[in-house]
Amino acid sequence: MTEATTPQHPEVLWAQRSSDTDPDKNVVYLTVNLPDIQEGTLKVELTGTTLTFSANAGDPGRNIPVRDYAFSLEFYDRIVPDRSTRKLSSRSLYFVLRKEEARLEYWPRLQKSNVRNAYIKTDFSKWVDQGEVEGEARDDDMDPMGSIGEGVPTLRGMGDLDA
């Protein structure tokens, strides 16, 4: 049984890559930053235009109360659900979402609406500037925890980062 009756919003981090010639480089990295997701309660619905998430998270054994979490968002543009992947760890739920349209320009924001949401943030550990996209985007090349060091992104050309 969960403590809260109204679901809370987990922190959602995102970054992206774009290419007009290589579909494997057209991705959105999205991390639901939520430790101790109870896998049996996890519900994810991914369509070409939306992501809906709900789960309970917590660990009574470690004195971390179990709470309800949920959110829904409409993507800025279409993705390909059957080519997208997800991975659950003890700290987060991580997605590699394949963009449907191959184009060089980045999405200006994650969501279709231009409304800011406090729980959606740029994942600076995975962000690269639009002109610096190199290498192939793979499901296993991004550590869900991220790392800071080489390739730390700059703030040039990021547009509206929080929405």
Coordinates of C-alpha atoms in Angstrom, one line a residue:
M1 CA 0.0 0.0 0.0
T2 CA 1.3 3.4 -0.9
E3 CA 1.5 6.5 1.4
A4 CA 0.3 9.2 -1.0
T5 CA -3.1 9.2 -2.7
T6 CA -2.2 11.6 -5.4
P7 CA 0.7 10.4 -7.6
Q8 CA 3.9 12.5 -7.6
H9 CA 5.9 13.4 -10.7
P10 CA 9.3 11.7 -10.8
E11 CA 12.2 13.7 -12.2
V12 CA 12.5 13.1 -16.0
L13 CA 15.9 13.9 -17.7
W14 CA 16.3 14.1 -21.5
A15 CA 18.9 14.6 -24.2
Q16 CA 18.9 14.0 -27.9
R17 CA 20.9 13.4 -31.1
S18 CA 19.9 14.1 -34.7
S19 CA 21.0 13.2 -38.2
D20 CA 19.4 13.7 -41.5
T21 CA 21.3 10.7 -43.0
D22 CA 21.7 8.1 -40.2
P23 CA 18.5 6.9 -38.4
D24 CA 20.6 5.4 -35.7
K25 CA 21.8 8.9 -34.7
N26 CA 18.2 10.2 -34.4
V27 CA 17.3 9.5 -30.8
V28 CA 16.0 10.9 -27.6
Y29 CA 17.6 9.7 -24.3
L30 CA 15.0 9.8 -21.6
T31 CA 15.6 8.8 -18.0
V32 CA 12.9 8.5 -15.3
N33 CA 15.1 9.2 -12.3
L34 CA 13.3 7.2 -9.7
P35 CA 15.1 4.8 -7.4
D36 CA 13.5 1.6 -6.1
I37 CA 10.7 1.2 -8.8
Q38 CA 8.7 -1.8 -7.8
E39 CA 8.7 -3.7 -11.1
G40 CA 5.3 -5.4 -10.5
T41 CA 3.6 -1.9 -10.4
L42 CA 5.4 -0.5 -13.4
K43 CA 3.1 0.5 -16.3
V44 CA 4.5 2.2 -19.4
E45 CA 2.6 3.0 -22.5
L46 CA 4.7 4.3 -25.4
T47 CA 3.0 5.4 -28.6
G48 CA 4.3 7.3 -31.6
T49 CA 3.4 10.6 -29.9
T50 CA 3.1 10.0 -26.1
L51 CA 4.7 8.3 -23.1
T52 CA 2.5 7.4 -20.1
F53 CA 4.2 6.2 -16.9
S54 CA 3.0 5.0 -13.5
A55 CA 4.7 3.0 -10.8
N56 CA 5.2 2.6 -7.1
A57 CA 8.7 3.3 -5.8
G58 CA 10.2 2.9 -2.4
D59 CA 11.8 0.2 -0.1
P60 CA 10.2 -0.3 3.3
G61 CA 13.1 -2.6 4.2
R62 CA 15.4 0.4 4.0
N63 CA 12.8 2.7 5.6
I64 CA 12.0 4.4 2.3
P65 CA 8.2 4.8 2.1
V66 CA 6.5 3.5 -1.0
R67 CA 4.8 6.2 -3.0
D68 CA 2.8 6.5 -6.2
Y69 CA 4.4 8.2 -9.2
A70 CA 2.9 9.0 -12.6
F71 CA 3.2 11.3 -15.6
S72 CA 2.2 11.6 -19.2
L73 CA 3.7 13.6 -21.9
E74 CA 3.2 14.3 -25.6
F75 CA 6.4 14.4 -27.6
Y76 CA 7.4 17.4 -29.7
D77 CA 7.5 15.1 -32.8
R78 CA 6.9 11.4 -33.6
I79 CA 9.0 8.5 -32.3
V80 CA 9.1 4.9 -33.4
P81 CA 7.9 2.8 -30.4
D82 CA 8.9 -0.6 -31.9
R83 CA 12.5 0.6 -32.5
S84 CA 12.8 2.2 -29.1
T85 CA 14.1 0.5 -26.0
R86 CA 13.9 0.7 -22.3
K87 CA 16.0 -0.6 -19.4
L88 CA 15.0 -0.7 -15.7
S89 CA 17.7 -0.4 -13.0
S90 CA 17.6 0.0 -9.3
R91 CA 17.9 3.8 -9.8
S92 CA 16.0 4.6 -12.9
L93 CA 14.0 3.6 -16.0
Y94 CA 16.0 4.5 -19.0
F95 CA 14.7 4.9 -22.6
V96 CA 16.3 5.3 -26.0
L97 CA 13.5 6.6 -28.2
R98 CA 14.0 6.5 -31.9
K99 CA 12.9 9.7 -33.7
E100 CA 10.6 9.0 -36.7
E101 CA 11.8 11.8 -39.0
A102 CA 15.4 12.0 -40.0
R103 CA 16.5 15.6 -39.9
L104 CA 19.6 17.4 -38.8
E105 CA 17.8 19.9 -36.5
Y106 CA 17.3 19.1 -32.9
W107 CA 13.8 19.2 -31.4
P108 CA 13.5 22.6 -29.6
R109 CA 12.0 20.9 -26.6
L110 CA 10.8 17.4 -25.5
Q111 CA 7.1 18.1 -25.4
K112 CA 4.7 19.4 -28.0
S113 CA 3.3 22.1 -25.7
N114 CA 5.6 25.0 -24.8
V115 CA 4.6 24.8 -21.1
R116 CA 7.4 24.3 -18.7
N117 CA 7.3 21.4 -16.3
A118 CA 9.5 21.5 -13.2
Y119 CA 10.0 17.7 -13.3
I120 CA 11.4 17.7 -16.9
K121 CA 15.1 18.6 -17.1
T122 CA 17.9 18.5 -19.5
D123 CA 20.3 15.6 -19.0
F124 CA 23.6 17.5 -19.3
S125 CA 25.6 14.3 -18.9
K126 CA 24.3 13.1 -22.2
W127 CA 23.7 16.3 -24.1
V128 CA 25.9 17.4 -27.0
D129 CA 25.6 20.5 -29.2
Q130 CA 23.8 20.0 -32.5
G131 CA 26.9 20.5 -34.5
E132 CA 29.0 18.0 -32.5
V133 CA 27.0 14.8 -33.0
E134 CA 29.5 12.0 -33.5
G135 CA 29.5 8.2 -33.2
E136 CA 26.5 5.9 -33.3
A137 CA 23.7 6.1 -30.8
R138 CA 23.4 2.7 -29.1
D139 CA 21.2 1.4 -26.4
D140 CA 24.2 0.3 -24.3
D141 CA 26.6 3.3 -24.8
M142 CA 24.8 5.5 -22.3
D143 CA 25.3 4.8 -18.6
P144 CA 21.8 5.5 -17.0
M145 CA 23.7 7.2 -14.2
G146 CA 25.6 9.4 -16.7
S147 CA 29.1 10.7 -16.3
I148 CA 30.6 14.1 -16.2
G149 CA 34.0 14.8 -17.7
E150 CA 35.0 14.5 -21.3
G151 CA 32.5 16.0 -23.7
V152 CA 30.7 18.0 -21.0
P153 CA 28.1 20.0 -23.1
T154 CA 28.1 23.7 -23.5
L155 CA 25.0 25.9 -23.4
R156 CA 25.1 27.1 -27.0
G157 CA 22.0 26.5 -29.1
M158 CA 20.0 24.4 -26.6
G159 CA 16.8 26.4 -26.9
D160 CA 14.0 25.7 -24.3
L161 CA 15.7 23.0 -22.2
D162 CA 13.1 22.3 -19.5
A163 CA 10.1 21.6 -21.6

